[in-house]
Amino acid sequence: MAHIRPASDILEAMQSKDAGDVSLVTRAYEFARDAHANQIRYSGDPYFLHPAEVGFLLAQIGMDPKTIAAGLLHDCMEDAGVSAAMLEKEFGSEVLLLVRGVTKLGALRYRGLERHVESLRRLFAATAQDLRVLIIKLMDRLHNAKTLEHVPAQKRRRIALETLEIYAPIADRLGMSVAKTELEDASFPYVFPEEYEKTRELIKERKNENEKRLEKAEKDLKRELAEAGIRDFRTESRMKGIYSLFRKLERKDWDLGKIYDILALRLIVPSVADCYSVLGIVHKHWRPVPGKIKDYIAFPKPNGYQSLHTTVYTGDGGALEIQIRTEAMHREAQFGVASHLTYKEVLGHLENGPKGGGLEWIRQFIPARWKRTNIANAGSGTSGRSAPEWVKELAAVH
Ligand code: MN
């Protein structure tokens, strides 16, 4: 039997150590555990294994205590028959609103590609009132996608396809790249089993070569940086997700030799100025591949992603992608919207956008009349607002 994540893991991962927050999350944990007491998952594990894991994932990506509590409680209404009144009495109106939002989202059903765009729009429409609902739902799906092997085959394929078509793109748009990659890679084998095997075989063949190249580049670069007097940095290697690699292989005639970013080297430095200095040092040491230098610091991607990218010839006939960024950019690149610690910050982010770009796409899904009222109210921290008319309209259509 699988191990149920203890409350202590969640509390440890949670950023707040405030006594009230610890008590809220502990109570939510115990409440959900008791509510799901007699239920089991396809795997034969106790059902509570799932919400406990969702709570942990939310804590790990830095979400606030109320969101973590709502994550623990997210299946209580639908699957354990807990009433809204009960949840509100125990955990307050904000947690209730989040749990309700997740429950409503669960009712949206993916109906295959032809309904794709429409489903996506509904998904956003139904949740635009609180981004945290969307983030809980993403972590819910992430855990379900990671445990698909236990689900009956027919249902498994539907869930995997829905994850690839709907959830991973949303994670991507929210800038949550770690979640996006995990969602894709968990679903890939069930949607395209043959392509999955083929891609896996290809990677295996090149694994050693790529790892050696990265290791050597890392060593050389550390020496070059030290010589230039730059000591305050750290390196990290990043393996491209297997699904994302498969997509790229399709575009490159299945020629792995044309793909330079299977493995990438990351350099994380203190300031933006350091990013540009390091880029200079990299290019002084290795010749860059023409057309591969990307300044996402000056020109962030639409989801807010910032970094300098370059691909360099490593002198052994191969090439390697190097990504240079600050610690703050690194956090944002991994967790996206979730890296903004508070809801107010997220709304402020929406309102002002990060420097030079950002989450413009979210605004497209929020009609002006709702945006005005919602964002105007954001500073007061109220969240017991009722859904605006257009959400009700969409819900009625559905
Ligand atoms: Mn769930």
CSV table of C-alpha atoms and ligand atoms in Angstrom, one decimal:
chain,number,residue,atom,x,y,z
A,1,MET,CA,0.0,0.0,0.0
A,2,ALA,CA,1.3,3.4,-0.9
A,3,HIS,CA,2.4,5.8,1.7
A,4,ILE,CA,0.1,8.7,2.6
A,5,ARG,CA,1.9,12.0,2.7
A,6,PRO,CA,1.9,13.1,6.4
A,7,ALA,CA,0.7,16.6,7.4
A,8,SER,CA,4.2,17.4,8.6
A,9,ASP,CA,5.6,17.2,5.0
A,10,ILE,CA,3.0,19.7,3.9
A,11,LEU,CA,3.7,22.1,6.8
A,12,GLU,CA,7.4,21.8,6.1
A,13,ALA,CA,7.0,22.7,2.4
A,14,MET,CA,4.6,25.6,3.2
A,15,GLN,CA,6.3,28.9,3.4
A,16,SER,CA,4.2,30.4,6.2
A,17,LYS,CA,5.1,29.2,9.7
A,18,ASP,CA,2.4,31.3,11.3
A,19,ALA,CA,0.5,29.4,14.0
A,20,GLY,CA,-2.9,30.3,12.5
A,21,ASP,CA,-1.8,29.0,9.1
A,22,VAL,CA,-0.3,25.8,10.5
A,23,SER,CA,-3.6,25.2,12.4
A,24,LEU,CA,-5.7,25.9,9.3
A,25,VAL,CA,-3.8,23.4,7.2
A,26,THR,CA,-3.6,20.8,9.9
A,27,ARG,CA,-7.4,21.0,10.4
A,28,ALA,CA,-8.0,20.8,6.7
A,29,TYR,CA,-5.7,17.7,6.5
A,30,GLU,CA,-7.6,15.9,9.4
A,31,PHE,CA,-11.0,16.9,8.1
A,32,ALA,CA,-10.3,15.6,4.6
A,33,ARG,CA,-8.8,12.4,6.0
A,34,ASP,CA,-11.9,11.7,8.0
A,35,ALA,CA,-14.3,12.7,5.2
A,36,HIS,CA,-12.7,10.3,2.7
A,37,ALA,CA,-12.1,7.6,5.4
A,38,ASN,CA,-14.0,4.8,3.6
A,39,GLN,CA,-13.1,5.6,0.0
A,40,ILE,CA,-10.4,3.9,-2.1
A,41,ARG,CA,-8.7,4.8,-5.3
A,42,TYR,CA,-8.3,2.5,-8.4
A,43,SER,CA,-4.9,1.6,-7.1
A,44,GLY,CA,-6.5,0.2,-4.0
A,45,ASP,CA,-5.0,2.9,-1.9
A,46,PRO,CA,-7.0,5.0,0.6
A,47,TYR,CA,-8.6,7.9,-1.3
A,48,PHE,CA,-7.1,10.5,1.0
A,49,LEU,CA,-3.7,9.7,-0.5
A,50,HIS,CA,-4.8,11.9,-3.4
A,51,PRO,CA,-5.9,15.1,-1.7
A,52,ALA,CA,-2.9,14.9,0.7
A,53,GLU,CA,-0.6,14.8,-2.4
A,54,VAL,CA,-2.4,17.7,-4.0
A,55,GLY,CA,-2.0,19.7,-0.8
A,56,PHE,CA,1.7,18.9,-0.8
A,57,LEU,CA,2.2,19.9,-4.4
A,58,LEU,CA,0.5,23.3,-3.7
A,59,ALA,CA,2.8,23.9,-0.7
A,60,GLN,CA,5.8,23.0,-2.8
A,61,ILE,CA,5.1,25.5,-5.5
A,62,GLY,CA,4.7,28.2,-2.9
A,63,MET,CA,0.9,28.6,-2.7
A,64,ASP,CA,-0.7,30.3,0.3
A,65,PRO,CA,-2.2,28.4,3.3
A,66,LYS,CA,-5.8,28.9,2.2
A,67,THR,CA,-5.1,27.4,-1.2
A,68,ILE,CA,-3.2,24.5,0.4
A,69,ALA,CA,-6.2,23.9,2.7
A,70,ALA,CA,-8.6,24.1,-0.3
A,71,GLY,CA,-6.3,21.6,-2.1
A,72,LEU,CA,-6.6,19.1,0.8
A,73,LEU,CA,-10.4,19.6,0.8
A,74,HIS,CA,-10.9,19.8,-3.0
A,75,ASP,CA,-12.8,16.5,-3.4
A,76,CYS,CA,-14.8,16.7,-0.1
A,77,MET,CA,-17.9,18.2,-1.6
A,78,GLU,CA,-18.2,16.1,-4.7
A,79,ASP,CA,-16.9,12.8,-3.5
A,80,ALA,CA,-17.5,12.8,0.2
A,81,GLY,CA,-20.8,14.7,0.4
A,82,VAL,CA,-19.6,17.4,2.7
A,83,SER,CA,-21.9,20.4,2.5
A,84,ALA,CA,-21.0,24.0,1.6
A,85,ALA,CA,-22.3,25.2,5.0
A,86,MET,CA,-20.1,22.7,6.8
A,87,LEU,CA,-17.0,23.8,4.9
A,88,GLU,CA,-17.7,27.4,5.4
A,89,LYS,CA,-18.3,26.9,9.2
A,90,GLU,CA,-15.0,25.0,9.6
A,91,PHE,CA,-12.7,26.9,7.2
A,92,GLY,CA,-14.4,30.2,6.2
A,93,SER,CA,-15.8,31.6,3.0
A,94,GLU,CA,-12.5,32.0,1.1
A,95,VAL,CA,-11.6,28.3,1.4
A,96,LEU,CA,-15.2,27.4,0.5
A,97,LEU,CA,-15.1,29.5,-2.6
A,98,LEU,CA,-11.9,27.8,-3.8
A,99,VAL,CA,-13.2,24.3,-3.1
A,100,ARG,CA,-16.5,25.2,-4.9
A,101,GLY,CA,-14.5,26.6,-7.9
A,102,VAL,CA,-12.6,23.3,-8.2
A,103,THR,CA,-15.7,21.3,-7.9
A,104,LYS,CA,-17.4,23.3,-10.7
A,105,LEU,CA,-14.4,22.9,-12.9
A,106,GLY,CA,-14.5,19.2,-12.4
A,107,ALA,CA,-18.0,19.2,-14.1
A,108,LEU,CA,-16.5,20.6,-17.3
A,109,ARG,CA,-16.0,17.7,-19.6
A,110,TYR,CA,-13.5,17.5,-22.5
A,111,ARG,CA,-15.2,16.2,-25.6
A,112,GLY,CA,-12.4,15.7,-28.0
A,113,LEU,CA,-10.5,18.0,-30.3
A,114,GLU,CA,-13.4,19.6,-32.1
A,115,ARG,CA,-14.5,21.1,-28.9
A,116,HIS,CA,-11.0,22.0,-27.8
A,117,VAL,CA,-11.0,25.7,-28.1
A,118,GLU,CA,-14.5,26.0,-26.7
A,119,SER,CA,-13.7,23.9,-23.7
A,120,LEU,CA,-10.6,25.8,-23.0
A,121,ARG,CA,-12.5,29.1,-23.1
A,122,ARG,CA,-15.1,27.7,-20.7
A,123,LEU,CA,-12.4,26.5,-18.4
A,124,PHE,CA,-11.0,29.9,-18.2
A,125,ALA,CA,-14.3,31.6,-18.0
A,126,ALA,CA,-15.4,29.5,-15.1
A,127,THR,CA,-12.2,30.2,-13.2
A,128,ALA,CA,-11.1,33.6,-14.2
A,129,GLN,CA,-12.6,34.8,-11.0
A,130,ASP,CA,-9.8,33.2,-9.0
A,131,LEU,CA,-6.6,32.0,-10.5
A,132,ARG,CA,-6.0,29.9,-7.4
A,133,VAL,CA,-8.8,27.6,-8.4
A,134,LEU,CA,-7.1,26.9,-11.7
A,135,ILE,CA,-3.8,26.2,-9.9
A,136,ILE,CA,-5.5,23.7,-7.5
A,137,LYS,CA,-7.1,22.0,-10.5
A,138,LEU,CA,-3.7,21.7,-12.2
A,139,MET,CA,-2.1,20.1,-9.2
A,140,ASP,CA,-5.2,17.8,-8.9
A,141,ARG,CA,-4.7,16.7,-12.5
A,142,LEU,CA,-1.0,16.4,-12.1
A,143,HIS,CA,-1.4,13.9,-9.3
A,144,ASN,CA,-4.1,12.0,-11.2
A,145,ALA,CA,-2.0,12.0,-14.4
A,146,LYS,CA,1.0,10.6,-12.5
A,147,THR,CA,-1.1,7.7,-11.2
A,148,LEU,CA,-2.8,6.8,-14.5
A,149,GLU,CA,-1.4,3.3,-14.6
A,150,HIS,CA,-4.1,2.2,-12.1
A,151,VAL,CA,-7.0,3.6,-14.1
A,152,PRO,CA,-9.0,1.4,-16.5
A,153,ALA,CA,-7.6,1.7,-20.0
A,154,GLN,CA,-10.5,3.5,-21.7
A,155,LYS,CA,-10.8,6.1,-19.1
A,156,ARG,CA,-7.0,6.4,-18.9
A,157,ARG,CA,-6.7,7.4,-22.5
A,158,ARG,CA,-9.4,10.1,-22.2
A,159,ILE,CA,-7.7,11.6,-19.1
A,160,ALA,CA,-4.3,11.5,-20.7
A,161,LEU,CA,-5.6,13.2,-23.9
A,162,GLU,CA,-7.4,15.8,-21.9
A,163,THR,CA,-4.3,16.4,-19.9
A,164,LEU,CA,-2.2,17.0,-23.1
A,165,GLU,CA,-4.8,19.1,-24.9
A,166,ILE,CA,-6.2,21.2,-22.1
A,167,TYR,CA,-4.2,21.1,-18.8
A,168,ALA,CA,-0.6,21.2,-20.1
A,169,PRO,CA,-1.3,24.2,-22.3
A,170,ILE,CA,-2.9,26.0,-19.4
A,171,ALA,CA,0.1,25.3,-17.2
A,172,ASP,CA,2.3,26.6,-20.0
A,173,ARG,CA,0.3,29.8,-20.3
A,174,LEU,CA,0.5,30.3,-16.6
A,175,GLY,CA,4.3,30.0,-16.9
A,176,MET,CA,4.3,26.9,-14.8
A,177,SER,CA,6.9,25.0,-16.8
A,178,VAL,CA,7.7,22.3,-14.3
A,179,ALA,CA,4.0,21.4,-14.0
A,180,LYS,CA,3.6,21.6,-17.8
A,181,THR,CA,6.4,19.2,-18.5
A,182,GLU,CA,5.2,16.7,-15.8
A,183,LEU,CA,1.6,16.8,-17.1
A,184,GLU,CA,2.8,16.1,-20.6
A,185,ASP,CA,5.3,13.4,-19.8
A,186,ALA,CA,2.8,11.6,-17.6
A,187,SER,CA,0.2,11.5,-20.4
A,188,PHE,CA,2.4,10.9,-23.4
A,189,PRO,CA,2.8,7.1,-23.1
A,190,TYR,CA,-1.0,6.6,-22.9
A,191,VAL,CA,-1.9,8.9,-25.8
A,192,PHE,CA,0.9,8.0,-28.3
A,193,PRO,CA,2.4,4.7,-27.0
A,194,GLU,CA,4.4,3.9,-30.2
A,195,GLU,CA,5.9,7.4,-30.5
A,196,TYR,CA,6.7,7.3,-26.8
A,197,GLU,CA,8.7,4.1,-27.2
A,198,LYS,CA,10.4,5.5,-30.4
A,199,THR,CA,11.4,8.7,-28.6
A,200,ARG,CA,12.7,6.8,-25.6
A,201,GLU,CA,14.9,4.6,-27.7
A,202,LEU,CA,16.4,7.6,-29.5
A,203,ILE,CA,17.2,9.4,-26.3
A,204,LYS,CA,18.8,6.2,-24.9
A,205,GLU,CA,21.2,6.1,-27.8
A,206,ARG,CA,22.4,9.6,-27.3
A,207,LYS,CA,22.3,9.8,-23.5
A,208,ASN,CA,26.0,9.2,-22.8
A,209,GLU,CA,27.3,11.5,-25.5
A,210,ASN,CA,25.0,14.3,-24.4
A,211,GLU,CA,25.9,13.9,-20.7
A,212,LYS,CA,29.6,14.0,-21.4
A,213,ARG,CA,29.2,17.1,-23.5
A,214,LEU,CA,27.3,18.8,-20.7
A,215,GLU,CA,29.8,17.8,-18.1
A,216,LYS,CA,32.7,19.1,-20.0
A,217,ALA,CA,31.0,22.4,-20.9
A,218,GLU,CA,30.1,22.9,-17.3
A,219,LYS,CA,33.7,22.4,-16.1
A,220,ASP,CA,35.1,24.7,-18.8
A,221,LEU,CA,32.5,27.4,-18.1
A,222,LYS,CA,33.1,27.3,-14.4
A,223,ARG,CA,36.8,27.9,-15.1
A,224,GLU,CA,36.2,30.7,-17.6
A,225,LEU,CA,33.8,32.5,-15.1
A,226,ALA,CA,36.3,32.1,-12.3
A,227,GLU,CA,39.0,33.6,-14.5
A,228,ALA,CA,36.7,36.6,-15.3
A,229,GLY,CA,36.2,37.1,-11.6
A,230,ILE,CA,32.6,35.9,-11.5
A,231,ARG,CA,32.1,33.6,-8.5
A,232,ASP,CA,28.6,34.2,-7.4
A,233,PHE,CA,26.7,31.8,-9.6
A,234,ARG,CA,25.3,28.3,-9.7
A,235,THR,CA,24.8,25.8,-12.5
A,236,GLU,CA,22.0,23.4,-13.2
A,237,SER,CA,21.4,21.0,-16.0
A,238,ARG,CA,17.9,20.7,-17.5
A,239,MET,CA,16.7,17.7,-19.5
A,240,LYS,CA,14.0,18.4,-22.1
A,241,GLY,CA,10.7,16.8,-21.3
A,242,ILE,CA,10.2,13.6,-23.5
A,243,TYR,CA,6.9,14.9,-24.9
A,244,SER,CA,8.3,18.2,-25.9
A,245,LEU,CA,11.3,16.4,-27.4
A,246,PHE,CA,8.8,14.2,-29.4
A,247,ARG,CA,7.0,17.3,-30.7
A,248,LYS,CA,10.3,18.8,-31.8
A,249,LEU,CA,11.5,15.6,-33.4
A,250,GLU,CA,8.3,15.6,-35.5
A,251,ARG,CA,9.2,19.0,-36.8
A,252,LYS,CA,12.9,18.0,-37.5
A,253,ASP,CA,12.2,14.8,-39.5
A,254,TRP,CA,13.1,12.6,-36.5
A,255,ASP,CA,16.7,13.8,-36.7
A,256,LEU,CA,18.1,14.0,-33.2
A,257,GLY,CA,21.2,15.7,-34.6
A,258,LYS,CA,19.2,18.8,-35.4
A,259,ILE,CA,18.1,19.2,-31.8
A,260,TYR,CA,20.5,21.1,-29.5
A,261,ASP,CA,18.5,21.5,-26.4
A,262,ILE,CA,17.8,17.9,-25.2
A,263,LEU,CA,20.1,18.8,-22.4
A,264,ALA,CA,20.7,22.4,-21.6
A,265,LEU,CA,23.1,24.1,-19.2
A,266,ARG,CA,21.6,26.7,-16.9
A,267,LEU,CA,23.6,29.5,-15.2
A,268,ILE,CA,21.9,31.3,-12.4
A,269,VAL,CA,23.5,34.6,-11.4
A,270,PRO,CA,22.6,37.5,-9.0
A,271,SER,CA,21.7,40.3,-11.3
A,272,VAL,CA,20.4,41.1,-14.8
A,273,ALA,CA,23.8,42.8,-15.5
A,274,ASP,CA,25.5,39.6,-14.6
A,275,CYS,CA,23.3,37.7,-17.1
A,276,TYR,CA,24.7,39.9,-20.0
A,277,SER,CA,28.3,39.7,-18.7
A,278,VAL,CA,28.1,35.9,-18.6
A,279,LEU,CA,26.6,35.8,-22.1
A,280,GLY,CA,29.7,37.7,-23.2
A,281,ILE,CA,32.0,35.3,-21.5
A,282,VAL,CA,30.2,32.3,-23.0
A,283,HIS,CA,30.5,33.7,-26.5
A,284,LYS,CA,34.1,34.6,-26.0
A,285,HIS,CA,34.9,31.0,-25.2
A,286,TRP,CA,32.6,29.2,-27.7
A,287,ARG,CA,31.3,30.3,-31.1
A,288,PRO,CA,27.5,30.8,-30.9
A,289,VAL,CA,25.2,29.0,-33.4
A,290,PRO,CA,23.8,31.8,-35.7
A,291,GLY,CA,20.2,32.7,-35.1
A,292,LYS,CA,20.0,30.9,-31.7
A,293,ILE,CA,20.7,33.8,-29.4
A,294,LYS,CA,17.4,34.8,-27.7
A,295,ASP,CA,17.0,37.7,-25.3
A,296,TYR,CA,13.9,36.8,-23.4
A,297,ILE,CA,15.0,39.3,-20.7
A,298,ALA,CA,14.4,42.3,-22.9
A,299,PHE,CA,11.6,40.5,-24.7
A,300,PRO,CA,9.8,38.1,-22.3
A,301,LYS,CA,7.7,35.3,-23.7
A,302,PRO,CA,3.9,35.9,-23.6
A,303,ASN,CA,3.7,33.8,-20.4
A,304,GLY,CA,6.3,36.0,-18.6
A,305,TYR,CA,9.3,33.8,-19.1
A,306,GLN,CA,12.6,35.6,-18.9
A,307,SER,CA,16.1,34.3,-19.6
A,308,LEU,CA,19.0,34.6,-22.1
A,309,HIS,CA,19.3,31.6,-24.4
A,310,THR,CA,22.2,30.8,-26.6
A,311,THR,CA,23.4,27.7,-28.4
A,312,VAL,CA,27.2,27.2,-28.8
A,313,TYR,CA,29.4,24.9,-30.7
A,314,THR,CA,31.3,22.8,-28.2
A,315,GLY,CA,34.2,21.9,-30.4
A,316,ASP,CA,33.4,18.2,-30.5
A,317,GLY,CA,31.1,18.4,-33.5
A,318,GLY,CA,28.1,19.1,-31.3
A,319,ALA,CA,26.3,22.0,-29.8
A,320,LEU,CA,24.8,22.9,-26.4
A,321,GLU,CA,22.0,25.3,-25.3
A,322,ILE,CA,23.0,27.6,-22.5
A,323,GLN,CA,20.3,29.5,-20.5
A,324,ILE,CA,21.3,32.4,-18.3
A,325,ARG,CA,19.0,34.0,-15.7
A,326,THR,CA,18.7,35.5,-12.2
A,327,GLU,CA,17.3,33.5,-9.2
A,328,ALA,CA,14.0,35.4,-9.4
A,329,MET,CA,13.7,34.6,-13.1
A,330,HIS,CA,14.5,31.0,-12.4
A,331,ARG,CA,11.7,30.7,-9.8
A,332,GLU,CA,9.2,32.4,-12.1
A,333,ALA,CA,10.3,30.2,-15.0
A,334,GLN,CA,9.6,27.1,-13.0
A,335,PHE,CA,6.4,28.0,-11.1
A,336,GLY,CA,5.1,30.9,-13.2
A,337,VAL,CA,2.0,32.6,-11.7
A,338,ALA,CA,2.4,30.4,-8.6
A,339,SER,CA,5.8,32.0,-7.8
A,340,HIS,CA,3.9,35.2,-7.0
A,341,LEU,CA,3.4,34.6,-3.4
A,342,THR,CA,0.0,36.2,-2.8
A,343,TYR,CA,-3.2,36.5,-4.7
A,344,LYS,CA,-2.9,40.3,-4.5
A,345,GLU,CA,0.5,40.0,-6.2
A,346,VAL,CA,-1.0,37.9,-8.9
A,347,LEU,CA,-3.7,40.5,-9.5
A,348,GLY,CA,-1.2,43.3,-9.4
A,349,HIS,CA,0.8,41.3,-11.9
A,350,LEU,CA,-2.3,41.1,-14.1
A,351,GLU,CA,-2.9,44.7,-13.7
A,352,ASN,CA,0.5,46.0,-14.4
A,353,GLY,CA,2.2,43.1,-16.1
A,354,PRO,CA,5.8,42.2,-15.5
A,355,LYS,CA,8.3,44.5,-17.2
A,356,GLY,CA,7.9,44.4,-20.9
A,357,GLY,CA,5.3,41.7,-21.2
A,358,GLY,CA,3.7,39.0,-19.2
A,359,LEU,CA,0.4,37.6,-18.6
A,360,GLU,CA,-1.5,39.5,-21.2
A,361,TRP,CA,-3.2,36.3,-22.4
A,362,ILE,CA,-5.1,36.0,-19.1
A,363,ARG,CA,-6.6,39.4,-19.7
A,364,GLN,CA,-8.0,38.2,-23.0
A,365,PHE,CA,-10.1,35.8,-21.1
A,366,ILE,CA,-11.4,38.3,-18.7
A,367,PRO,CA,-14.1,40.6,-20.2
A,368,ALA,CA,-13.5,44.2,-19.4
A,369,ARG,CA,-16.5,44.7,-17.2
A,370,TRP,CA,-15.5,41.9,-14.9
A,371,LYS,CA,-11.8,42.9,-14.9
A,372,ARG,CA,-12.7,46.4,-13.8
A,373,THR,CA,-14.7,45.3,-10.8
A,374,ASN,CA,-12.6,42.3,-9.8
A,375,ILE,CA,-9.2,44.0,-10.0
A,376,ALA,CA,-10.6,47.2,-8.4
A,377,ASN,CA,-11.7,45.0,-5.4
A,378,ALA,CA,-8.5,43.0,-5.2
A,379,GLY,CA,-6.8,45.4,-2.8
A,380,SER,CA,-9.5,44.9,-0.2
A,381,GLY,CA,-8.9,41.2,-0.1
A,382,THR,CA,-12.6,40.3,-0.5
A,383,SER,CA,-13.2,37.1,-2.2
A,384,GLY,CA,-16.8,36.2,-1.4
A,385,ARG,CA,-18.0,37.8,-4.6
A,386,SER,CA,-20.6,36.1,-6.6
A,387,ALA,CA,-19.9,35.0,-10.2
A,388,PRO,CA,-20.6,37.8,-12.8
A,389,GLU,CA,-23.4,37.3,-15.3
A,390,TRP,CA,-21.2,36.2,-18.1
A,391,VAL,CA,-19.9,33.2,-16.1
A,392,LYS,CA,-23.5,32.2,-15.4
A,393,GLU,CA,-24.3,32.6,-19.1
A,394,LEU,CA,-21.5,30.3,-20.1
A,395,ALA,CA,-22.4,27.8,-17.4
A,396,ALA,CA,-26.0,27.8,-18.7
A,397,VAL,CA,-24.8,27.1,-22.2
A,398,HIS,CA,-22.8,24.2,-20.9
B,1,MN,MN,-9.1,15.3,-7.1
